[in-house]
JSON list of C-alpha atoms in Angstrom, two decimals:
[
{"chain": "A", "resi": 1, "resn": "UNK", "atom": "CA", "xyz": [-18.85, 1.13, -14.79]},
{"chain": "A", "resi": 2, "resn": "UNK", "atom": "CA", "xyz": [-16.26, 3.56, -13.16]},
{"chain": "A", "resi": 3, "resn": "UNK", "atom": "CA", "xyz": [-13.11, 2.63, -13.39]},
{"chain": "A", "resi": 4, "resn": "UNK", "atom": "CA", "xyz": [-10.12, 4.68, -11.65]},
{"chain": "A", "resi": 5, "resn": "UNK", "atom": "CA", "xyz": [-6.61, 2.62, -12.29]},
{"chain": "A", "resi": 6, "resn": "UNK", "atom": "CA", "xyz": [-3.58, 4.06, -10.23]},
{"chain": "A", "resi": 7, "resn": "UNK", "atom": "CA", "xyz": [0.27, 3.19, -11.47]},
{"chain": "A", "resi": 8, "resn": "UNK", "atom": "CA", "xyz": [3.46, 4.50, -11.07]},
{"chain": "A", "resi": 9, "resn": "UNK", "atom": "CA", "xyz": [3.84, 3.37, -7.55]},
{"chain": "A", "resi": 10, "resn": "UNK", "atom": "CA", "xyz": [7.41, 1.05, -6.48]},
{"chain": "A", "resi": 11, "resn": "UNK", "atom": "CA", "xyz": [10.88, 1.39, -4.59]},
{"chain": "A", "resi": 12, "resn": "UNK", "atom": "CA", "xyz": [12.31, 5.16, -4.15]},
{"chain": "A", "resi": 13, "resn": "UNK", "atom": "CA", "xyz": [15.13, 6.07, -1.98]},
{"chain": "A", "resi": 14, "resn": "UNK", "atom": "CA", "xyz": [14.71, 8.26, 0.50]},
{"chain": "A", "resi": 15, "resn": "UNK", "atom": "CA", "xyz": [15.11, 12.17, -0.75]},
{"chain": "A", "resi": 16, "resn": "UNK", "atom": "CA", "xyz": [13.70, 10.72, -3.96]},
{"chain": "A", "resi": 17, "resn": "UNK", "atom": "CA", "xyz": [10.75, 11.43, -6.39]},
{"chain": "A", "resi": 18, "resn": "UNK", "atom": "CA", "xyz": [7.91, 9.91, -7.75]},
{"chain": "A", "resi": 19, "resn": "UNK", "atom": "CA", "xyz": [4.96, 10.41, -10.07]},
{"chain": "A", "resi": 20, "resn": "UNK", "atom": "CA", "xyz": [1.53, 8.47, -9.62]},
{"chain": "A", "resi": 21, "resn": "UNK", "atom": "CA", "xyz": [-1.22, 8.48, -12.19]},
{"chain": "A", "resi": 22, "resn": "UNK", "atom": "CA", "xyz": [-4.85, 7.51, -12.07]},
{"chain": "A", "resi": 23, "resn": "UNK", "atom": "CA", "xyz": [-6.40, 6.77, -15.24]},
{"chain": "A", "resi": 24, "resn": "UNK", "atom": "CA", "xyz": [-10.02, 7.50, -15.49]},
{"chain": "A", "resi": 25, "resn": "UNK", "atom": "CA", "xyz": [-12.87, 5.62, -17.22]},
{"chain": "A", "resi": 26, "resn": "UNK", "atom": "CA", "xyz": [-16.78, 4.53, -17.51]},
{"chain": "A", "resi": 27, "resn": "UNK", "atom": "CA", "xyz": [-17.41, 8.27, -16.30]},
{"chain": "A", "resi": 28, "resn": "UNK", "atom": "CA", "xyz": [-17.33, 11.57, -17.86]},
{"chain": "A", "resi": 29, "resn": "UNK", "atom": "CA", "xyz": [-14.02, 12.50, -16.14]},
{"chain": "A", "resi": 30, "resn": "UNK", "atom": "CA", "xyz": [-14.04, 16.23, -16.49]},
{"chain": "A", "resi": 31, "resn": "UNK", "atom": "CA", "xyz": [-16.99, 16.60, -14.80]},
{"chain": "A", "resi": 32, "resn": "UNK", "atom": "CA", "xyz": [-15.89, 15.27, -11.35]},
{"chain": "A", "resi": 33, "resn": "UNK", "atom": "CA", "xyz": [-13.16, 16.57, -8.21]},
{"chain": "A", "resi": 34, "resn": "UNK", "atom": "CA", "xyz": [-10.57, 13.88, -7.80]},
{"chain": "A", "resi": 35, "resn": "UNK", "atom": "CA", "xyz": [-8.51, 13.02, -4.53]},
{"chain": "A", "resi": 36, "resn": "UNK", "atom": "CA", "xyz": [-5.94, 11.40, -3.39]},
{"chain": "A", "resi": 37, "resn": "UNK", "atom": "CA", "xyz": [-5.71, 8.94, 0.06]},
{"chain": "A", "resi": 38, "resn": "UNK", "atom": "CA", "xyz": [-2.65, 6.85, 1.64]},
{"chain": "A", "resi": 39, "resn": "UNK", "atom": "CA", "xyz": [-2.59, 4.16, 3.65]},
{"chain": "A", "resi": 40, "resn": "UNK", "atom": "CA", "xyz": [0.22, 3.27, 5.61]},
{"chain": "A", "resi": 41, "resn": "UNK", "atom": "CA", "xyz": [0.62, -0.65, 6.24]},
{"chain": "A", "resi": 42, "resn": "UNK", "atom": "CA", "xyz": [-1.34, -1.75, 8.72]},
{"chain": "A", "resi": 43, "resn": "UNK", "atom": "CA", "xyz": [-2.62, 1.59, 9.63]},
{"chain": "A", "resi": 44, "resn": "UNK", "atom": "CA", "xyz": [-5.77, 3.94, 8.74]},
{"chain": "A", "resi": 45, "resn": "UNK", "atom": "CA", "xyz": [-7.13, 6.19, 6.16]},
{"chain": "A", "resi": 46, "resn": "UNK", "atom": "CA", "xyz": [-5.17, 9.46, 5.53]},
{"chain": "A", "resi": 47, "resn": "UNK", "atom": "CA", "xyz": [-6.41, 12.11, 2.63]},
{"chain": "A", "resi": 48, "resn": "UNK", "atom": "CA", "xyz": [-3.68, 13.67, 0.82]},
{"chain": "A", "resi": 49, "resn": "UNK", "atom": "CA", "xyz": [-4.60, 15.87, -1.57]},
{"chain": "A", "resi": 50, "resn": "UNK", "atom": "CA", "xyz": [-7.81, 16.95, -3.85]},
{"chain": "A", "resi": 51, "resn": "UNK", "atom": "CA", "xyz": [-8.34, 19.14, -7.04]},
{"chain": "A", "resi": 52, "resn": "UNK", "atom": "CA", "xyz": [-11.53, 20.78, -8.27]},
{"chain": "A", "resi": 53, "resn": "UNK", "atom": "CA", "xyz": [-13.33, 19.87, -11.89]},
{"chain": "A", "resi": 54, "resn": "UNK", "atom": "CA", "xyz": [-11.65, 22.99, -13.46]},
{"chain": "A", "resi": 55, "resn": "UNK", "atom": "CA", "xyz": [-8.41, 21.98, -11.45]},
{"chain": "A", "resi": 56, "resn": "UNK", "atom": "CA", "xyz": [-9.03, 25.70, -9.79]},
{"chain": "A", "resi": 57, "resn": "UNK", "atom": "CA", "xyz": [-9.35, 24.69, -6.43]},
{"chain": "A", "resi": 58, "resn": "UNK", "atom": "CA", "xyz": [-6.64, 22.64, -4.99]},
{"chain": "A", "resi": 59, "resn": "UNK", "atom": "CA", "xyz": [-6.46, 21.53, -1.31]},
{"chain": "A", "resi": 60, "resn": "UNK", "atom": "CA", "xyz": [-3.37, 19.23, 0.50]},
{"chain": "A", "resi": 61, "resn": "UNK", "atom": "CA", "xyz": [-3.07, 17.67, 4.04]},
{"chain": "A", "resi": 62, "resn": "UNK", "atom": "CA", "xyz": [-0.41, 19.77, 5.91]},
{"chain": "A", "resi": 63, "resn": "UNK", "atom": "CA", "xyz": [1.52, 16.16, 6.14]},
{"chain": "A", "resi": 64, "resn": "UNK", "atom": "CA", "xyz": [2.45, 16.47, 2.23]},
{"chain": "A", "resi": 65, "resn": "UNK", "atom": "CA", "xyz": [2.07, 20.01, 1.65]},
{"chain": "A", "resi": 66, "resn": "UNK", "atom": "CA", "xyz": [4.85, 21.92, -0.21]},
{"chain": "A", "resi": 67, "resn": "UNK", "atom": "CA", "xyz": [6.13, 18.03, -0.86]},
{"chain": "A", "resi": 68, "resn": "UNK", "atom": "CA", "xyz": [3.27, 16.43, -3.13]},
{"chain": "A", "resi": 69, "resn": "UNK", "atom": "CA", "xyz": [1.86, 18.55, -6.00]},
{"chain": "A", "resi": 70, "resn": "UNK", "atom": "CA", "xyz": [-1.82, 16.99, -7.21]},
{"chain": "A", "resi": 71, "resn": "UNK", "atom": "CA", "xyz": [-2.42, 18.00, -11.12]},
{"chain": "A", "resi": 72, "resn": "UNK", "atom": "CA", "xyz": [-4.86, 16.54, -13.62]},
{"chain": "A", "resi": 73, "resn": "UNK", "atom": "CA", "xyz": [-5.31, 16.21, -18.03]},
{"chain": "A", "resi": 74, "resn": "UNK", "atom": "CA", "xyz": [-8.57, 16.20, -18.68]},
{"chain": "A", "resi": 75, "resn": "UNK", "atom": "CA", "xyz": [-7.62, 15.38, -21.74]},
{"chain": "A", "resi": 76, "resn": "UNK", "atom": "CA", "xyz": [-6.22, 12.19, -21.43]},
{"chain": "A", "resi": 77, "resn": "UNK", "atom": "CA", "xyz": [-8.36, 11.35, -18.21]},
{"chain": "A", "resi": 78, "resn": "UNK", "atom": "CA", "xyz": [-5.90, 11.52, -15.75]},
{"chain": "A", "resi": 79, "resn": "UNK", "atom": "CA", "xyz": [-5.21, 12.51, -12.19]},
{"chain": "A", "resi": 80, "resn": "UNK", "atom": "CA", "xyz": [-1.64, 12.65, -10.66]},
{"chain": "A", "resi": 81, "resn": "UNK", "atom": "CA", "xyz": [0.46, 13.31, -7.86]},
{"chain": "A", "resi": 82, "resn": "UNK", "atom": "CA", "xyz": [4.37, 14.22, -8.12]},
{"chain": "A", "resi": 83, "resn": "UNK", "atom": "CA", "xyz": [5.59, 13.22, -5.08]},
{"chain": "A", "resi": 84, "resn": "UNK", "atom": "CA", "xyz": [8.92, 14.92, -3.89]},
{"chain": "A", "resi": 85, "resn": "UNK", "atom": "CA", "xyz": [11.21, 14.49, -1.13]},
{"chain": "A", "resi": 86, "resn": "UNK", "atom": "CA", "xyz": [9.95, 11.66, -0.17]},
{"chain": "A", "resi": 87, "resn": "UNK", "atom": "CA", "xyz": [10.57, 9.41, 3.57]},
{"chain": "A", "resi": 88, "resn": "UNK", "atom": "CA", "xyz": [10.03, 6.30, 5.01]},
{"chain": "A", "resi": 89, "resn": "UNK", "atom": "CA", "xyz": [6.87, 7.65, 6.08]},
{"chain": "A", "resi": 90, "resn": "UNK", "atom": "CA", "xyz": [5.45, 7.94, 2.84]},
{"chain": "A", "resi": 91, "resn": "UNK", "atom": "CA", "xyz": [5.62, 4.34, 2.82]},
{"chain": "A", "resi": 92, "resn": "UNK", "atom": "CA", "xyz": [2.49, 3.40, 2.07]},
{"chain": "A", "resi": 93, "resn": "UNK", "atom": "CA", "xyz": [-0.74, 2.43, -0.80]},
{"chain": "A", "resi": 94, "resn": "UNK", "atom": "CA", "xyz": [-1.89, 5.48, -2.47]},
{"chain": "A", "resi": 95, "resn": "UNK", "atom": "CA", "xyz": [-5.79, 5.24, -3.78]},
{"chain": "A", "resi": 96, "resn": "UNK", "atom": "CA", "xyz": [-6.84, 7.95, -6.40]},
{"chain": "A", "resi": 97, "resn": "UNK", "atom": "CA", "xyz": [-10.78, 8.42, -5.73]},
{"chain": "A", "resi": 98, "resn": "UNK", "atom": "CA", "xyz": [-13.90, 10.50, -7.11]},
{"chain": "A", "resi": 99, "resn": "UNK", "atom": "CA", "xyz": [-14.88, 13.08, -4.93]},
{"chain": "A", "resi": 100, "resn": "UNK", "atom": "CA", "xyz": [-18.25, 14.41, -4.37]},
{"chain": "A", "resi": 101, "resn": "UNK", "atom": "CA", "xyz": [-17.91, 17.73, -2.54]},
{"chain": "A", "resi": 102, "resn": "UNK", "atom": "CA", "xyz": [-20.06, 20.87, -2.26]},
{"chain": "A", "resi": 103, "resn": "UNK", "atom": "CA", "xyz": [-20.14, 21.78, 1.37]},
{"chain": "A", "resi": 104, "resn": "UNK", "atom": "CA", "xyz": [-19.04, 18.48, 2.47]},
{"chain": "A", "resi": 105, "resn": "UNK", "atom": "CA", "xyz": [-17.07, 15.93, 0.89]},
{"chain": "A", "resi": 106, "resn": "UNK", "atom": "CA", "xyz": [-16.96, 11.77, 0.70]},
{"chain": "A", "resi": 107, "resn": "UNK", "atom": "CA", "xyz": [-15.24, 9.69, -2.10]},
{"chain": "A", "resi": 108, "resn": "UNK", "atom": "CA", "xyz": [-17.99, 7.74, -4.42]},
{"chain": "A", "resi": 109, "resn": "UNK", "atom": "CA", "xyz": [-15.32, 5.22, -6.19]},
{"chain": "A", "resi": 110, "resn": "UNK", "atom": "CA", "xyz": [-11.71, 4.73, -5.32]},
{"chain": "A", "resi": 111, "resn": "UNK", "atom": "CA", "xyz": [-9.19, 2.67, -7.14]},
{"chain": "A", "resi": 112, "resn": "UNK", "atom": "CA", "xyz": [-7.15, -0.10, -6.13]},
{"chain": "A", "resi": 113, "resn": "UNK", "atom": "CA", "xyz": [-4.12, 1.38, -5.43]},
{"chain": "A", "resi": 114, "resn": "UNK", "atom": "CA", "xyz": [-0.41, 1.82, -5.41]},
{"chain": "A", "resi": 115, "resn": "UNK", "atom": "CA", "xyz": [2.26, 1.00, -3.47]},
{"chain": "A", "resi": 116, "resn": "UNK", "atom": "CA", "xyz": [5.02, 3.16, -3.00]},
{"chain": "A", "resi": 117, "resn": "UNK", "atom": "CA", "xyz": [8.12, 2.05, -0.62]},
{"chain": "A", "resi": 118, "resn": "UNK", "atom": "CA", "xyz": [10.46, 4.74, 0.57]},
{"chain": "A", "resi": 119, "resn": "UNK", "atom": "CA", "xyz": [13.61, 2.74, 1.38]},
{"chain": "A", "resi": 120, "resn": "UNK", "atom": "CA", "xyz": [17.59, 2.61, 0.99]},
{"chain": "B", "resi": 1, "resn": "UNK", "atom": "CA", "xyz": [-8.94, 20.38, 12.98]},
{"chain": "B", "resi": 2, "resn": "UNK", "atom": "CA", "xyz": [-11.96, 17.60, 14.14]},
{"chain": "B", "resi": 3, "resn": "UNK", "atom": "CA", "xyz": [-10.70, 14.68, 15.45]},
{"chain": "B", "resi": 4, "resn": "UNK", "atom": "CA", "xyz": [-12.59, 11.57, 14.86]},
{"chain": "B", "resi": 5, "resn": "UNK", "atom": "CA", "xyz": [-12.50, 8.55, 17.28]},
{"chain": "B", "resi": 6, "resn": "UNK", "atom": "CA", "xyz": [-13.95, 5.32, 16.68]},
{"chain": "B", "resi": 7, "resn": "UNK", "atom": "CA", "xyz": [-15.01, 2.94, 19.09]},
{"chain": "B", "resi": 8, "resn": "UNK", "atom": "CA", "xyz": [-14.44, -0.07, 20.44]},
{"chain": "B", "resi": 9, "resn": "UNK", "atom": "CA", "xyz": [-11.12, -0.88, 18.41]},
{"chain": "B", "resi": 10, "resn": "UNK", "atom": "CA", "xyz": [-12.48, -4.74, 17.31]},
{"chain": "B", "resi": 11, "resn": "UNK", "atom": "CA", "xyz": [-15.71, -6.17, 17.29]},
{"chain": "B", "resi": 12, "resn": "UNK", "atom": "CA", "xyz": [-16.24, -9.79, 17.03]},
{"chain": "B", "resi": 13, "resn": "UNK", "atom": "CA", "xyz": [-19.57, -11.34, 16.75]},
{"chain": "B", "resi": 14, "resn": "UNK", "atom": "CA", "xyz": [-21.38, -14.32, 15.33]},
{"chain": "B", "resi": 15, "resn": "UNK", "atom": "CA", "xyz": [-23.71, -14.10, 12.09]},
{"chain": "B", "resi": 16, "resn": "UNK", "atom": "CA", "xyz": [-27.12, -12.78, 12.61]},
{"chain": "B", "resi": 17, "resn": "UNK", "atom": "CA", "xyz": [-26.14, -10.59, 15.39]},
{"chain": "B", "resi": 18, "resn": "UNK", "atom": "CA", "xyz": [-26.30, -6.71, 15.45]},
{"chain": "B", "resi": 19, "resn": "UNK", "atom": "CA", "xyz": [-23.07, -4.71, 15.31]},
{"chain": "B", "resi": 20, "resn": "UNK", "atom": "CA", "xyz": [-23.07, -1.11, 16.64]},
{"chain": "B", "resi": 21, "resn": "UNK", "atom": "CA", "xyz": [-19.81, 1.24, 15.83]},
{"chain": "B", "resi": 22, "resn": "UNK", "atom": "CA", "xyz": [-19.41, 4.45, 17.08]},
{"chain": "B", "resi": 23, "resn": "UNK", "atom": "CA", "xyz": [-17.88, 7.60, 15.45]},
{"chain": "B", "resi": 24, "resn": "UNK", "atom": "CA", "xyz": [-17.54, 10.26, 18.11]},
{"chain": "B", "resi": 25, "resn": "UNK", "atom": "CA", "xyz": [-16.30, 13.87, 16.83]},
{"chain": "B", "resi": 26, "resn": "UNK", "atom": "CA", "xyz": [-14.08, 15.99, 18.64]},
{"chain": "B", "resi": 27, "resn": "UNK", "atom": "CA", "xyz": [-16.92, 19.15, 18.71]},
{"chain": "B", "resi": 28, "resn": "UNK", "atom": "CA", "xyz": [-19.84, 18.77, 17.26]},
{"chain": "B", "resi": 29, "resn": "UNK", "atom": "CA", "xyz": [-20.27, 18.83, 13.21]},
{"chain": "B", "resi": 30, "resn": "UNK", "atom": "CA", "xyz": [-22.83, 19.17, 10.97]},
{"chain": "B", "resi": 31, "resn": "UNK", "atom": "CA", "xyz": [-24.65, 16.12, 10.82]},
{"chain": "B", "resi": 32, "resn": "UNK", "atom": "CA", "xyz": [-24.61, 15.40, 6.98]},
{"chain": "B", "resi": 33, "resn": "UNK", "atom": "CA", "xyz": [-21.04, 16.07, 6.60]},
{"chain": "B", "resi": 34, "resn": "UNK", "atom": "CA", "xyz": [-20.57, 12.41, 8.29]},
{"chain": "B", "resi": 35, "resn": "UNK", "atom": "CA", "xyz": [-19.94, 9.39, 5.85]},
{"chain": "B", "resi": 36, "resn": "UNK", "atom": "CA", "xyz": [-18.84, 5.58, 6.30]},
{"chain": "B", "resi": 37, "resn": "UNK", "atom": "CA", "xyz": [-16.55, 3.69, 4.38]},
{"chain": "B", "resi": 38, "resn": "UNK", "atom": "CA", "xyz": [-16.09, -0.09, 4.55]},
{"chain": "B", "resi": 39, "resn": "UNK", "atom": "CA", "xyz": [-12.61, -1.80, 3.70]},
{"chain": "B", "resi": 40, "resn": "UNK", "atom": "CA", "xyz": [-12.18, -5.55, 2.92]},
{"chain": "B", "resi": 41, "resn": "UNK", "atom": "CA", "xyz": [-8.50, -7.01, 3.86]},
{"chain": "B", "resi": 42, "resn": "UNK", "atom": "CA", "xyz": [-6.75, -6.38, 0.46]},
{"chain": "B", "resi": 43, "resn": "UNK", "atom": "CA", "xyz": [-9.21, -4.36, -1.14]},
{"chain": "B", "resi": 44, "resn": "UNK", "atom": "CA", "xyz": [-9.66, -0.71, -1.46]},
{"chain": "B", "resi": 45, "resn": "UNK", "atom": "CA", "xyz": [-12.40, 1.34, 0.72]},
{"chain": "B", "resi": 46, "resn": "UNK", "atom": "CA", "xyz": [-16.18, 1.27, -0.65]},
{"chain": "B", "resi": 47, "resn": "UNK", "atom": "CA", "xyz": [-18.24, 3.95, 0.50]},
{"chain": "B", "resi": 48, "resn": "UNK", "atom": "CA", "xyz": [-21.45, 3.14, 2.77]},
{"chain": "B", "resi": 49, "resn": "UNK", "atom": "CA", "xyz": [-22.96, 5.83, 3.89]},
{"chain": "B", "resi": 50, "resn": "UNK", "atom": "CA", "xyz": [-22.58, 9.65, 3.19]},
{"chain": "B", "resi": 51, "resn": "UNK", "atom": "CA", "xyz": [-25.24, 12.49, 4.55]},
{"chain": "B", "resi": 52, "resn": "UNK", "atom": "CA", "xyz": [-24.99, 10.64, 8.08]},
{"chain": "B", "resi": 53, "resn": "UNK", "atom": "CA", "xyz": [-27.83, 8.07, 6.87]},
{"chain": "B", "resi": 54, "resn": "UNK", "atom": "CA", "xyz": [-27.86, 8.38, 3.11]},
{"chain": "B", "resi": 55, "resn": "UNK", "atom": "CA", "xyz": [-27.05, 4.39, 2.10]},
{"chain": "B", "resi": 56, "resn": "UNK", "atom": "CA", "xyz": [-24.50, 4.81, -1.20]},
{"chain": "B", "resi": 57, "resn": "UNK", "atom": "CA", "xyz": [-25.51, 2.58, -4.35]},
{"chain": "B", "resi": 58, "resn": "UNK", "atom": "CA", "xyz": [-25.98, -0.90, -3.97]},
{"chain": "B", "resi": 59, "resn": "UNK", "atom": "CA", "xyz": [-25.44, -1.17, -0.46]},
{"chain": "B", "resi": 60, "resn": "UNK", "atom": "CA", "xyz": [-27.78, -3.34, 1.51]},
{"chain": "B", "resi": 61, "resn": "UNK", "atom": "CA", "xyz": [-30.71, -2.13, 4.06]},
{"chain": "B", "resi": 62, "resn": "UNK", "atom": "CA", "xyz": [-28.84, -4.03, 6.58]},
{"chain": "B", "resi": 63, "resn": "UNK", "atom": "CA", "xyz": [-26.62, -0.75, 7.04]},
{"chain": "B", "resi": 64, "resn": "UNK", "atom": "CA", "xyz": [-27.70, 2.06, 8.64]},
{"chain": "B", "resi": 65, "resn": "UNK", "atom": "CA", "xyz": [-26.15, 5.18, 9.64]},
{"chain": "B", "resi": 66, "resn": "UNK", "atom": "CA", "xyz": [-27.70, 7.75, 12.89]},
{"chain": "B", "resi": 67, "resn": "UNK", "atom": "CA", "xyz": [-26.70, 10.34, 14.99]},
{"chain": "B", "resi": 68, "resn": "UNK", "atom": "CA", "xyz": [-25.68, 14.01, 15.30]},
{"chain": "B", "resi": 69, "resn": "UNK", "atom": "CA", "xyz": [-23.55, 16.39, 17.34]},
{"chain": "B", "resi": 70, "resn": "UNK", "atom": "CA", "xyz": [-20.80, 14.79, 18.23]},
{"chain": "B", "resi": 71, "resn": "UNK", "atom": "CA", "xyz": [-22.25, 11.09, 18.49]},
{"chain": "B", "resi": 72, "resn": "UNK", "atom": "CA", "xyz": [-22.33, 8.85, 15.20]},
{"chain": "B", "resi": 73, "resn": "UNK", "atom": "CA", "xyz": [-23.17, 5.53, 14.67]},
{"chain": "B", "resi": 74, "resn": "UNK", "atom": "CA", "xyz": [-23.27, 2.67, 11.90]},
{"chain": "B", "resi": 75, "resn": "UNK", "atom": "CA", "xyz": [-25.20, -0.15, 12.64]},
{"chain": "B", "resi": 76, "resn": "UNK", "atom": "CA", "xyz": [-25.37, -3.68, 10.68]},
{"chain": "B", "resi": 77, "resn": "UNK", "atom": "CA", "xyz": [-28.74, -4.89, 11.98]},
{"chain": "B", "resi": 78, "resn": "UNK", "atom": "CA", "xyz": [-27.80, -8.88, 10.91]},
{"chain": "B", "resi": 79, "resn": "UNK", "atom": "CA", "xyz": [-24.03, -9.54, 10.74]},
{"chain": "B", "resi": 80, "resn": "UNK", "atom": "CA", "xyz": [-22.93, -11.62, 6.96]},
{"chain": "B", "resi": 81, "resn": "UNK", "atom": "CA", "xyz": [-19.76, -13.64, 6.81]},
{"chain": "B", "resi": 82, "resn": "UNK", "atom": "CA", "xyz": [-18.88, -10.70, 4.38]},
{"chain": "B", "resi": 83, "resn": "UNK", "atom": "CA", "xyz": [-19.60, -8.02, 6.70]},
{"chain": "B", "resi": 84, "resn": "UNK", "atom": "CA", "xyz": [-16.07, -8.42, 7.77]},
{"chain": "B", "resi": 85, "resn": "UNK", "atom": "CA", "xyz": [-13.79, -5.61, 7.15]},
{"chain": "B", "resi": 86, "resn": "UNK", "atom": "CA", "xyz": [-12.75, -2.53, 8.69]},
{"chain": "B", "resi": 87, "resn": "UNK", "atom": "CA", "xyz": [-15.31, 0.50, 8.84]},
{"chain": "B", "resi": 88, "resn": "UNK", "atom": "CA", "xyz": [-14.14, 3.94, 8.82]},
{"chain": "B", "resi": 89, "resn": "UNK", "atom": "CA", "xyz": [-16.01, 7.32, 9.73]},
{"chain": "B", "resi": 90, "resn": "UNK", "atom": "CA", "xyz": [-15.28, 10.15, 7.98]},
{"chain": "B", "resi": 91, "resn": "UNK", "atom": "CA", "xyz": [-15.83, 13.98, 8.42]},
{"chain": "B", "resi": 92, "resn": "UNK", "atom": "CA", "xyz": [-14.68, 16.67, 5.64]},
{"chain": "B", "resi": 93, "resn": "UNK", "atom": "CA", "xyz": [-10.44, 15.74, 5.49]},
{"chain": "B", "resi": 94, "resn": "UNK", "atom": "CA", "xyz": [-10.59, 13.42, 8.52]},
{"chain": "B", "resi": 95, "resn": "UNK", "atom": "CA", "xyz": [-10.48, 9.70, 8.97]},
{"chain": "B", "resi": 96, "resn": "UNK", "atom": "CA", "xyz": [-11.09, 7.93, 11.83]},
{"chain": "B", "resi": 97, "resn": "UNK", "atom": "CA", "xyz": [-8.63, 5.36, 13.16]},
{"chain": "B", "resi": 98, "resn": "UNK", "atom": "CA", "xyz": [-11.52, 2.60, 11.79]},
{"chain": "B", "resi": 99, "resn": "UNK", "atom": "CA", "xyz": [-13.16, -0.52, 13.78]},
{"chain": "B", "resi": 100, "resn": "UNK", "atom": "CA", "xyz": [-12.65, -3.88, 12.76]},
{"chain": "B", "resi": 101, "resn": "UNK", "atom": "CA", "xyz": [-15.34, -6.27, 12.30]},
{"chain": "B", "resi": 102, "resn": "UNK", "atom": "CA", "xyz": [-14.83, -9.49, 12.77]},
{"chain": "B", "resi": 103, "resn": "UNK", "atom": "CA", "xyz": [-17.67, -12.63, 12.36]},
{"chain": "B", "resi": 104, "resn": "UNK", "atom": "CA", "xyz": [-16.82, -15.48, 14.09]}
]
């Protein structure tokens, strides 16, 4: 069964920095484009970020761009995001999720996310 | 950038009953880049439907997805107690704002 576990989410200050991780299992990791998606509370769907097989291609939402880096270990079958400068309205649950995409893209299994709090 | 509206906001209907939610793109798209997610209060989105009509594993016959252009819909042809959630289009990077089911 596919498993994707996300961790590292809690309370930053604003200006403040954070690393999530999604841990990877029941699939052959390496062989699949991973993604990130927040969701603020109460509010919709928002993709963040997404990185190729190979880690080659790398894509990110203009909202977190130059803020939010999205890196993955094959190794250790892991996806992350290092999130910097963070505000209140990063406030939200971040999901880790497979994505399928050739020429268009949807997300096959998500995890069951993190929440981070931006807050003084 | 495609901007993705969903319609109405809430839909509240009784078991049994058919519920029809509309994706509507902002210029038109190719059709199989649409998909449909569902989201359960407290649980993390499930994917429905990707191609525009393609069902995704283990997802029931009730579910159906149609349409093209600019016009999308997902229909649940007989309404479950556990139908209710929040549906959400997507095309490419782009969410809609979602519709919320409810079963009364």
């Amino acid at each position: 069964e596919v498993e994707l576990v996300e961790s590292g989410g809690g309370l930053v200050q604003p200006g403040g920095s954070l690393r999530l991780s999604c841990a990877g299992s029941g699939f052959t990791f390496r062989n699949f484009s991973l993604t990130w998606v927040r969701q603020a509370p109460g509010k919709g769907l928002e993709w963040l970020a997404y990185i190729s097989r190979d880690s080659n291609t790398i894509y990110y939402a203009d909202s977190v761009k130059g803020r939010f880096t999205i890196s993955r270990d094959n190794g250790k079958n892991s996806l992350y995001l290092q999130m910097n400068s963070l505000t209140a309205a990063d406030t939200a649950v971040f999901y880790c999720a497979r994505a399928l995409y050739s020429d268009y893209v949807y997300f096959d299994s998500w995890g069951q996310g993190t929440l981070v709090s931006v807050s003084s | 950038e495609i901007v993705l509206t969903q319609s109405p906001g809430t839909l509240s209907l009784s078991p049994g009953e058919r519920a029809t939610l509309s994706c509507r793109a902002s210029q038109s798209v190719i059709r199989y880049y649409l998909v449909w997610y569902q989201q359960k209060p407290g649980q993390a989105p499930r994917l429905l439907i990707y191609g525009a009509s393609t069902r995704a594993t283990g997802i029931p016959d009730r579910f159906s997805g149609s349409g093209s252009g600019t016009d999308f819909t997902l229909t649940i042809s007989r309404l479950e107690p556990e139908d209710s959630a929040v549906y959400y289009c997507q095309h490419s990077w782009t969410f809609g704002q979602g519709t919320k089911v409810e079963i009364k």
